[in-house]
JSON list of C-alpha atoms in Angstrom, two decimals:
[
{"chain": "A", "resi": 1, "resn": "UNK", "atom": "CA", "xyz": [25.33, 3.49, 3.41]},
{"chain": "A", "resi": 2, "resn": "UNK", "atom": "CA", "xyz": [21.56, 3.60, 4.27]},
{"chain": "A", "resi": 3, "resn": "UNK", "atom": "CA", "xyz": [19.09, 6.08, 2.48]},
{"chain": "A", "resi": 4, "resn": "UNK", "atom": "CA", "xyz": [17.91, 8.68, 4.78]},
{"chain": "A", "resi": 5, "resn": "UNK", "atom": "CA", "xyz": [13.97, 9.26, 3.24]},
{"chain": "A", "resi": 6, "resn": "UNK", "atom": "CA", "xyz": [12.01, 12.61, 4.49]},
{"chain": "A", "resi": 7, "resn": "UNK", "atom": "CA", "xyz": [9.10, 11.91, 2.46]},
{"chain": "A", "resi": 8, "resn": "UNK", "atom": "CA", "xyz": [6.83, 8.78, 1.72]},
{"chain": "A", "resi": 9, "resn": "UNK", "atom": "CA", "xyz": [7.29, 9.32, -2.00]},
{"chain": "A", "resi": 10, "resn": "UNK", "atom": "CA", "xyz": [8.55, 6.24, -4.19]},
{"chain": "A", "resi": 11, "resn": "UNK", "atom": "CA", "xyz": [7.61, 2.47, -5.03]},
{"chain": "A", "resi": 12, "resn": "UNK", "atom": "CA", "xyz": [6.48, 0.41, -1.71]},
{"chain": "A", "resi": 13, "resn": "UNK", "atom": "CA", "xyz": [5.28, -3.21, -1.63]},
{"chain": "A", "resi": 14, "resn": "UNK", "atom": "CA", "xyz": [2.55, -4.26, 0.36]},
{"chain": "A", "resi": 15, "resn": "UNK", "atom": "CA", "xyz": [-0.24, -6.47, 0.98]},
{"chain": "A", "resi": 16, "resn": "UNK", "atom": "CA", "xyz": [-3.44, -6.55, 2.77]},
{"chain": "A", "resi": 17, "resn": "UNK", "atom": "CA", "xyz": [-5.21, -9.36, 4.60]},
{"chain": "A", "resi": 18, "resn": "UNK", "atom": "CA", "xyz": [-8.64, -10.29, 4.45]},
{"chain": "A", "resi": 19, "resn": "UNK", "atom": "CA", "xyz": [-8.57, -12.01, 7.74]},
{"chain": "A", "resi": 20, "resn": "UNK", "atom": "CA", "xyz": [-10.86, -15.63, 8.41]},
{"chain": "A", "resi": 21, "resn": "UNK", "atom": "CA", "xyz": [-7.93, -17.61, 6.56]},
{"chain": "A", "resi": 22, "resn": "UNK", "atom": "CA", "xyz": [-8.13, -16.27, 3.27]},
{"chain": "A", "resi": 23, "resn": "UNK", "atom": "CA", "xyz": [-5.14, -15.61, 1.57]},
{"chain": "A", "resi": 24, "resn": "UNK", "atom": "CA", "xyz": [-4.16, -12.29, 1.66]},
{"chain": "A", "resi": 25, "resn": "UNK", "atom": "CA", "xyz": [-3.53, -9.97, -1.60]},
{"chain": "A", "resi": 26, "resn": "UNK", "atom": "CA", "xyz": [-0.26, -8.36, -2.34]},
{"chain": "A", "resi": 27, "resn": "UNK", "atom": "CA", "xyz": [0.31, -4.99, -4.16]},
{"chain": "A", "resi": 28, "resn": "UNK", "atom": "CA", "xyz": [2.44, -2.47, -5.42]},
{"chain": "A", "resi": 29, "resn": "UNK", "atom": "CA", "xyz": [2.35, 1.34, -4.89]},
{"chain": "A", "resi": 30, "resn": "UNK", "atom": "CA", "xyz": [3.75, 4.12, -6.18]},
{"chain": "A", "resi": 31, "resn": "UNK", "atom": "CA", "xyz": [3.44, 7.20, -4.21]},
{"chain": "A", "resi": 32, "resn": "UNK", "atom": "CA", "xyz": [3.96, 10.82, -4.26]},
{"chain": "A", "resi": 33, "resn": "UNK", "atom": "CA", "xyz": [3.97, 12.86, -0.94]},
{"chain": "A", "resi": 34, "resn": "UNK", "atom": "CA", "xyz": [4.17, 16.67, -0.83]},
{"chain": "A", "resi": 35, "resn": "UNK", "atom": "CA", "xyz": [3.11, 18.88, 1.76]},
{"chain": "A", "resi": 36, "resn": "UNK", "atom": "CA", "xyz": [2.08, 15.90, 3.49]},
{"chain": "A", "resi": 37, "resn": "UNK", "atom": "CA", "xyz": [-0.55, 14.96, 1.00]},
{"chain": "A", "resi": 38, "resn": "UNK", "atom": "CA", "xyz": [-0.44, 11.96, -0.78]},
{"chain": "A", "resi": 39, "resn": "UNK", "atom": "CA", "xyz": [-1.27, 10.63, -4.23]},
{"chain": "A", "resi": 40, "resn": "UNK", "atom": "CA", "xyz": [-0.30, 7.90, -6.00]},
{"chain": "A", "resi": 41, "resn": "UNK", "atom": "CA", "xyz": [-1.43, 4.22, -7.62]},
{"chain": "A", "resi": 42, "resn": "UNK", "atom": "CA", "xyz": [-1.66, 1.07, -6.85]},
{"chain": "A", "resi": 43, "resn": "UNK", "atom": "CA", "xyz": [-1.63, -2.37, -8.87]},
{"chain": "A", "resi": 44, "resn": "UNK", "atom": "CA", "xyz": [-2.72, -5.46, -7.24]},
{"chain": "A", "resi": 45, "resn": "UNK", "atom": "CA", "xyz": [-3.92, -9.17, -8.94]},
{"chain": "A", "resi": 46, "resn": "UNK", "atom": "CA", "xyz": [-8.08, -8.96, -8.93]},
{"chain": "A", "resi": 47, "resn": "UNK", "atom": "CA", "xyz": [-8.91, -11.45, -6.36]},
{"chain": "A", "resi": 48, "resn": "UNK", "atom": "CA", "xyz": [-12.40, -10.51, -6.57]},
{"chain": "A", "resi": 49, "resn": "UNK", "atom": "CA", "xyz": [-13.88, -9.06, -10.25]},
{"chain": "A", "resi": 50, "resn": "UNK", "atom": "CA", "xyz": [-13.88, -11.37, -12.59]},
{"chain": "A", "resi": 51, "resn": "UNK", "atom": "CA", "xyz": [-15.20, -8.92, -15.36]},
{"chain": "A", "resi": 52, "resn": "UNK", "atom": "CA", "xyz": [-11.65, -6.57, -15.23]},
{"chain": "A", "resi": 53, "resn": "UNK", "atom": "CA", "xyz": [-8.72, -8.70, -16.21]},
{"chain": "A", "resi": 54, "resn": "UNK", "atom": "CA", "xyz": [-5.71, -9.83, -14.61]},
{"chain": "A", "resi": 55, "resn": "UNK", "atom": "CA", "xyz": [-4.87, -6.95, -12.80]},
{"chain": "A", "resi": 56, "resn": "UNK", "atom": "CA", "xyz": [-6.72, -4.08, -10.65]},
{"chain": "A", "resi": 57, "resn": "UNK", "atom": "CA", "xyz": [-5.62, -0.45, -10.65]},
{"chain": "A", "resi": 58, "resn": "UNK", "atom": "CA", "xyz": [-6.66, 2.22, -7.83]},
{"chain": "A", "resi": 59, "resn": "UNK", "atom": "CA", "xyz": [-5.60, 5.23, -7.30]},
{"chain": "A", "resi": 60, "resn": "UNK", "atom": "CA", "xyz": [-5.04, 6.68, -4.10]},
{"chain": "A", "resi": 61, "resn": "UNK", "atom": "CA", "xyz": [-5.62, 9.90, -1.90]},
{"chain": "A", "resi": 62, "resn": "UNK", "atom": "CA", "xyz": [-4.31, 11.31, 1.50]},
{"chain": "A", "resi": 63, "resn": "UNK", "atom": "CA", "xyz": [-2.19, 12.46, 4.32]},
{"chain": "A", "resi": 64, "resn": "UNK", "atom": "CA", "xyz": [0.65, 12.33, 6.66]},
{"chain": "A", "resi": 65, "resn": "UNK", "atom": "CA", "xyz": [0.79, 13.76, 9.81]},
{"chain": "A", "resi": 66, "resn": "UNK", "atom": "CA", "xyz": [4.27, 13.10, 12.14]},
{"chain": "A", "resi": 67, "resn": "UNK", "atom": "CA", "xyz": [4.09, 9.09, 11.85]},
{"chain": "A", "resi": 68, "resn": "UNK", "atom": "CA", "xyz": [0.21, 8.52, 10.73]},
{"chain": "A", "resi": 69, "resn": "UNK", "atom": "CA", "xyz": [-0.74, 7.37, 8.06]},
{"chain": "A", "resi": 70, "resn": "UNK", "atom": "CA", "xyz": [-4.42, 7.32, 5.94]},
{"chain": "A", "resi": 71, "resn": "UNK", "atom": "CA", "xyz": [-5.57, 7.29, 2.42]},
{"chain": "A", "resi": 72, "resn": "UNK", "atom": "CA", "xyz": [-8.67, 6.13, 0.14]},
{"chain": "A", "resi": 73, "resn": "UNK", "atom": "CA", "xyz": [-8.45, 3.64, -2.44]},
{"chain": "A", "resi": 74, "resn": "UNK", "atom": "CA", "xyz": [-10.68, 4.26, -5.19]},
{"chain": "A", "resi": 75, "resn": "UNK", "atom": "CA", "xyz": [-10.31, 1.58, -8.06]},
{"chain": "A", "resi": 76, "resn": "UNK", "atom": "CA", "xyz": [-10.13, 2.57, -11.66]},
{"chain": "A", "resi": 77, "resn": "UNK", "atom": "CA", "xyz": [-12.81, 1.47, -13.86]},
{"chain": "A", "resi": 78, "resn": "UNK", "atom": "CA", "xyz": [-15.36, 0.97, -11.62]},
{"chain": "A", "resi": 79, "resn": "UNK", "atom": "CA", "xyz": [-17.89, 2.14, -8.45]},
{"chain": "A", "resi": 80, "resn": "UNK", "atom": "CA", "xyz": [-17.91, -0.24, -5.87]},
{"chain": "A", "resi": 81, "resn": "UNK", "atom": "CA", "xyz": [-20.11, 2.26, -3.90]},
{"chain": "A", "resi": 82, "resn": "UNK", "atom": "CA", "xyz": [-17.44, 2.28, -0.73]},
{"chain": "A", "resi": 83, "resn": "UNK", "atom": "CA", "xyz": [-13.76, 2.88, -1.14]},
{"chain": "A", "resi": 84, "resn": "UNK", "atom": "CA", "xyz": [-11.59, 0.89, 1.28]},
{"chain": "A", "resi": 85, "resn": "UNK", "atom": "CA", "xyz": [-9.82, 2.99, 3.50]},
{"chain": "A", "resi": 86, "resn": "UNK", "atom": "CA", "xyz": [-5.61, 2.66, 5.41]},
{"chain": "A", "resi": 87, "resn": "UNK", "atom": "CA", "xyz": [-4.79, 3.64, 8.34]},
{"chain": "A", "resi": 88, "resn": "UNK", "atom": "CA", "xyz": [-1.49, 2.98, 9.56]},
{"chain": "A", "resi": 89, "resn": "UNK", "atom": "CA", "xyz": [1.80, 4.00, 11.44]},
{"chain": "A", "resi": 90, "resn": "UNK", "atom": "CA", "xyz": [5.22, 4.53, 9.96]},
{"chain": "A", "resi": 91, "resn": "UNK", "atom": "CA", "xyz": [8.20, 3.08, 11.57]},
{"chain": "A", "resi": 92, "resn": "UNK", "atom": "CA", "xyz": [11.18, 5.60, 12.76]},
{"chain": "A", "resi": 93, "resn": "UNK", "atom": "CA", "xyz": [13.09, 4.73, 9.29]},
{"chain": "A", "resi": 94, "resn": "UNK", "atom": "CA", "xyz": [10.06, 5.67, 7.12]},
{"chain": "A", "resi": 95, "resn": "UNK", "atom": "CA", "xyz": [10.27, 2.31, 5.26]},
{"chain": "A", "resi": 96, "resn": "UNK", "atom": "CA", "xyz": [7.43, 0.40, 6.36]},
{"chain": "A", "resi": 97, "resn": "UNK", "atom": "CA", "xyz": [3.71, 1.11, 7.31]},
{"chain": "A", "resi": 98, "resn": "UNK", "atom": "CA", "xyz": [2.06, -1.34, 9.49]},
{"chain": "A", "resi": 99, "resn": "UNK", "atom": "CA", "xyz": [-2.50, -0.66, 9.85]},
{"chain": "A", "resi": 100, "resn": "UNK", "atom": "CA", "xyz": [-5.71, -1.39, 9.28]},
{"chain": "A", "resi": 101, "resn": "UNK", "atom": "CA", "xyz": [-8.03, -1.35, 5.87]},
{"chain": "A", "resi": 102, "resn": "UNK", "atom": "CA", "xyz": [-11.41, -0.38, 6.30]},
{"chain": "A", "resi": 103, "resn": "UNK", "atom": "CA", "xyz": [-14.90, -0.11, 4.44]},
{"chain": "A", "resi": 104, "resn": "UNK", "atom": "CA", "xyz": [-16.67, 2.67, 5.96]},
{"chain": "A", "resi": 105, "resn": "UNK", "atom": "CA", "xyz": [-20.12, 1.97, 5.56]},
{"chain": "A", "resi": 106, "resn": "UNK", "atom": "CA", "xyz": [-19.46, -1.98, 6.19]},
{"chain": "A", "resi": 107, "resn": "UNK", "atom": "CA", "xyz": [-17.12, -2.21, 9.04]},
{"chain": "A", "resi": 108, "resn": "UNK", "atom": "CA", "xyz": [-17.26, -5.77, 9.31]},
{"chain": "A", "resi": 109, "resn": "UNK", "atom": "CA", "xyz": [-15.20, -5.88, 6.12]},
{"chain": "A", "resi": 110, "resn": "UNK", "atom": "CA", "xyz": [-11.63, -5.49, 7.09]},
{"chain": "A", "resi": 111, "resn": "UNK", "atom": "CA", "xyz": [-8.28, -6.41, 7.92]},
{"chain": "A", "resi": 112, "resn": "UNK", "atom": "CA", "xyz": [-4.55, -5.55, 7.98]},
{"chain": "A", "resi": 113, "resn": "UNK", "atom": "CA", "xyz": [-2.03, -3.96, 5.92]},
{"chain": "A", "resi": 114, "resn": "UNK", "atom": "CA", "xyz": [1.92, -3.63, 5.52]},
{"chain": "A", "resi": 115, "resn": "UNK", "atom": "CA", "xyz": [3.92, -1.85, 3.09]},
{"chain": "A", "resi": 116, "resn": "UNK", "atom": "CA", "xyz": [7.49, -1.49, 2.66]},
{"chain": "A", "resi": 117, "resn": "UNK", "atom": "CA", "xyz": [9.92, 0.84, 0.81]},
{"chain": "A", "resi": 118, "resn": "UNK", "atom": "CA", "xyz": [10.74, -0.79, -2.32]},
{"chain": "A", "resi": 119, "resn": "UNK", "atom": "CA", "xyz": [15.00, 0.18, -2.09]},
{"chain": "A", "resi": 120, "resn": "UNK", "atom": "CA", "xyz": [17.22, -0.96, -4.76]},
{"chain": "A", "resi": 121, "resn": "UNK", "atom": "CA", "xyz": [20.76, -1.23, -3.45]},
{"chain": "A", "resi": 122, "resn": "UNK", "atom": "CA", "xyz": [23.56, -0.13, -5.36]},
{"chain": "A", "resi": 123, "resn": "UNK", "atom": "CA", "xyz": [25.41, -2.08, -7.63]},
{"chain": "A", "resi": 124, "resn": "UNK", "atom": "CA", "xyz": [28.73, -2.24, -5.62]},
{"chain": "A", "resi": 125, "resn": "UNK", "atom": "CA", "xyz": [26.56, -3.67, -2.38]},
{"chain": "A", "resi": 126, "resn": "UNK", "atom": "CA", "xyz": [24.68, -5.96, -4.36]},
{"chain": "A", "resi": 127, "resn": "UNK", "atom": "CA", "xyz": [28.21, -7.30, -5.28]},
{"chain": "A", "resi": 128, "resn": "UNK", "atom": "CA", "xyz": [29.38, -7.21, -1.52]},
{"chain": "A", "resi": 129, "resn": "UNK", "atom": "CA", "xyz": [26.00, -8.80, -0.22]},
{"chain": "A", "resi": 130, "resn": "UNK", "atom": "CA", "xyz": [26.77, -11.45, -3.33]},
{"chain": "A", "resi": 131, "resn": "UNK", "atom": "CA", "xyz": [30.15, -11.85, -2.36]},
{"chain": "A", "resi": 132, "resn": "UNK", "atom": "CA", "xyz": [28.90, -12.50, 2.25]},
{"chain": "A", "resi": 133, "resn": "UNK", "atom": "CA", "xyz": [26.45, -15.10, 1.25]}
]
């Protein structure tokens, strides 16, 4: 049975690329869409402040509209001065967003992004998909 989603809400994996061979970051999200206005946070290893741990936390801000995609990603704890921002189409299923991150005021810092719908299958087709391999 596949899950029919109407909404973006829920836990999606992701990752965004820095382009120029550099290896690109992966992520976590957890987002909440109502209305068609998102919210939500995302986790991600800090590839690039060496003062803030392990781990980076942002939270996140904006809309849907039909298929499109866009938010802000402002990170917790500190002001980098510019806020990267997604923009990105959804597939048909409304499991996977496929874009382009973005500094505003330094376009020339940017890349691509992919997320997909974190679904947890059920314990009887876990056991089936077990079972067929």
């Amino acid at each position: 049975m596949t899950d029919i989603f109407t909404t973006l809400s829920g836990v999606w994996m992701g990752r965004y690329d820095y382009g120029e061979g550099l290896f690109p970051v992966s992520f976590e999200a957890i987002l909440q869409e109502e209305a068609g206005a998102l919210s939500g946070e995302i986790t991600e290893p800090n590839t690039f402040r060496s003062d803030m741990g392990s781990d980076l936390i942002a939270r996140l801000a904006g809309t849907r509209h039909g298929h499109d995609v866009s938010f802000r990603k402002t990170y917790a704890g500190f002001d980098q001065g510019d806020d990267p921002v997604y923009e990105g189409v959804l597939n048909g299923a409304l499991t996977r967003i496929d874009g382009v991150w973005r500094f505003a005021d330094h376009p020339e810092w940017s890349g691509a992004f992919m997320m997909v719908r974190a679904v947890r299958a059920k314990a009887g087709e876990r056991a089936a998909m077990e079972v067929a391999l």
